[in-house]
């Protein structure tokens, strides 16, 4: 019989449409707290988004290629708590940029705990990235602004490609 303790695993969920440096900061910092981090891309078929699911996954995987202990998976149309149970995660990790994020995240954290006892760990967002969100980088990039440094280079290229064909 093995006496190896199972890895402590967390889930970092989100739409990642697309992944930003803010997301990557939280994911990297989660690797210091947990043995394994599962980045869970929540797919909502009713919400088209800017990038399709395969593209979001590809951009995340390319951005995390040098990050050991991290894998990227899709959450289908079920509940996050069921996904967390299936992958053996003991917690959800989310970043907080400020009070607005907290107000949005707290009910979800409490609902997830109500549903299954699943805990949520909040990581204080890196102050230099407080203004970074997927929606804002898209808006700025699509109107010709420079979002270099706010998203990984692969995402920057993908944003410019969408901008140039619309
Ligand atoms: O990046 P987002 O879109 O703000 O992330 C929100 C997300 C995807 C984490 C949340 O909507 C979610 O967990 N969706 C999965 C379905 C679910 O479990 N909903 C109940 C949450 S209490």
PDB file of C-alpha atoms in Angstrom, residues 57-121:
ATOM      1  CA  UNK A  57      -7.920  26.965 -24.633  1.00  0.00           C
ATOM      2  CA  UNK A  58      -5.085  27.335 -27.120  1.00  0.00           C
ATOM      3  CA  UNK A  59      -4.206  30.864 -25.910  1.00  0.00           C
ATOM      4  CA  UNK A  60      -4.233  29.690 -22.274  1.00  0.00           C
ATOM      5  CA  UNK A  61      -2.105  26.612 -23.011  1.00  0.00           C
ATOM      6  CA  UNK A  62       0.442  28.642 -24.971  1.00  0.00           C
ATOM      7  CA  UNK A  63       0.576  31.239 -22.171  1.00  0.00           C
ATOM      8  CA  UNK A  64       1.102  28.548 -19.508  1.00  0.00           C
ATOM      9  CA  UNK A  65       3.487  26.293 -21.429  1.00  0.00           C
ATOM     10  CA  UNK A  66       6.408  26.962 -19.060  1.00  0.00           C
ATOM     11  CA  UNK A  67       4.291  26.645 -15.913  1.00  0.00           C
ATOM     12  CA  UNK A  68       4.696  23.251 -14.193  1.00  0.00           C
ATOM     13  CA  UNK A  69       1.790  21.898 -12.140  1.00  0.00           C
ATOM     14  CA  UNK A  70      -0.848  23.638 -14.261  1.00  0.00           C
ATOM     15  CA  UNK A  71      -3.293  22.085 -16.703  1.00  0.00           C
ATOM     16  CA  UNK A  72      -6.141  23.585 -18.691  1.00  0.00           C
ATOM     17  CA  UNK A  73      -9.560  21.910 -18.958  1.00  0.00           C
ATOM     18  CA  UNK A  74     -13.101  22.738 -20.060  1.00  0.00           C
ATOM     19  CA  UNK A  75     -16.085  22.898 -17.712  1.00  0.00           C
ATOM     20  CA  UNK A  76     -19.072  21.753 -19.779  1.00  0.00           C
ATOM     21  CA  UNK A  77     -22.514  23.088 -19.007  1.00  0.00           C
ATOM     22  CA  UNK A  78     -22.612  21.589 -15.489  1.00  0.00           C
ATOM     23  CA  UNK A  79     -21.899  23.192 -12.140  1.00  0.00           C
ATOM     24  CA  UNK A  80     -18.405  24.237 -11.113  1.00  0.00           C
ATOM     25  CA  UNK A  81     -18.749  22.281  -7.857  1.00  0.00           C
ATOM     26  CA  UNK A  82     -19.337  19.063  -9.834  1.00  0.00           C
ATOM     27  CA  UNK A  83     -16.294  19.748 -11.988  1.00  0.00           C
ATOM     28  CA  UNK A  84     -14.212  20.374  -8.846  1.00  0.00           C
ATOM     29  CA  UNK A  85     -15.405  17.093  -7.327  1.00  0.00           C
ATOM     30  CA  UNK A  86     -14.590  15.202 -10.552  1.00  0.00           C
ATOM     31  CA  UNK A  87     -11.015  16.553 -10.710  1.00  0.00           C
ATOM     32  CA  UNK A  88     -10.466  16.141  -6.947  1.00  0.00           C
ATOM     33  CA  UNK A  89     -10.001  19.854  -6.188  1.00  0.00           C
ATOM     34  CA  UNK A  90     -10.185  21.014  -2.558  1.00  0.00           C
ATOM     35  CA  UNK A  91     -10.686  24.702  -3.386  1.00  0.00           C
ATOM     36  CA  UNK A  92     -11.498  27.293  -6.018  1.00  0.00           C
ATOM     37  CA  UNK A  93      -8.974  30.137  -6.358  1.00  0.00           C
ATOM     38  CA  UNK A  94     -10.075  33.557  -7.598  1.00  0.00           C
ATOM     39  CA  UNK A  95      -8.286  36.889  -7.832  1.00  0.00           C
ATOM     40  CA  UNK A  96      -9.792  40.064  -6.397  1.00  0.00           C
ATOM     41  CA  UNK A  97      -8.938  43.422  -7.972  1.00  0.00           C
ATOM     42  CA  UNK A  98     -11.132  45.350  -5.557  1.00  0.00           C
ATOM     43  CA  UNK A  99     -14.510  45.684  -3.918  1.00  0.00           C
ATOM     44  CA  UNK A 100     -16.492  45.223  -7.128  1.00  0.00           C
ATOM     45  CA  UNK A 101     -14.858  41.850  -7.712  1.00  0.00           C
ATOM     46  CA  UNK A 102     -15.540  40.900  -4.101  1.00  0.00           C
ATOM     47  CA  UNK A 103     -19.222  41.804  -4.423  1.00  0.00           C
ATOM     48  CA  UNK A 104     -19.450  39.631  -7.571  1.00  0.00           C
ATOM     49  CA  UNK A 105     -17.413  36.716  -6.199  1.00  0.00           C
ATOM     50  CA  UNK A 106     -18.754  36.431  -2.639  1.00  0.00           C
ATOM     51  CA  UNK A 107     -22.236  35.087  -3.496  1.00  0.00           C
ATOM     52  CA  UNK A 108     -20.684  32.521  -5.859  1.00  0.00           C
ATOM     53  CA  UNK A 109     -18.198  31.438  -3.192  1.00  0.00           C
ATOM     54  CA  UNK A 110     -20.991  31.099  -0.631  1.00  0.00           C
ATOM     55  CA  UNK A 111     -23.238  29.249  -3.098  1.00  0.00           C
ATOM     56  CA  UNK A 112     -20.466  26.804  -3.964  1.00  0.00           C
ATOM     57  CA  UNK A 113     -19.862  26.154  -0.259  1.00  0.00           C
ATOM     58  CA  UNK A 114     -23.618  25.765   0.291  1.00  0.00           C
ATOM     59  CA  UNK A 115     -23.852  23.249  -2.549  1.00  0.00           C
ATOM     60  CA  UNK A 116     -20.925  21.008  -1.663  1.00  0.00           C
ATOM     61  CA  UNK A 117     -18.723  22.487   1.076  1.00  0.00           C
ATOM     62  CA  UNK A 118     -16.227  23.608  -1.565  1.00  0.00           C
ATOM     63  CA  UNK A 119     -14.043  26.446  -0.248  1.00  0.00           C
ATOM     64  CA  UNK A 120     -12.915  29.500  -2.242  1.00  0.00           C
ATOM     65  CA  UNK A 121      -9.498  31.088  -1.679  1.00  0.00           C
TER      66      UNK A 121
END
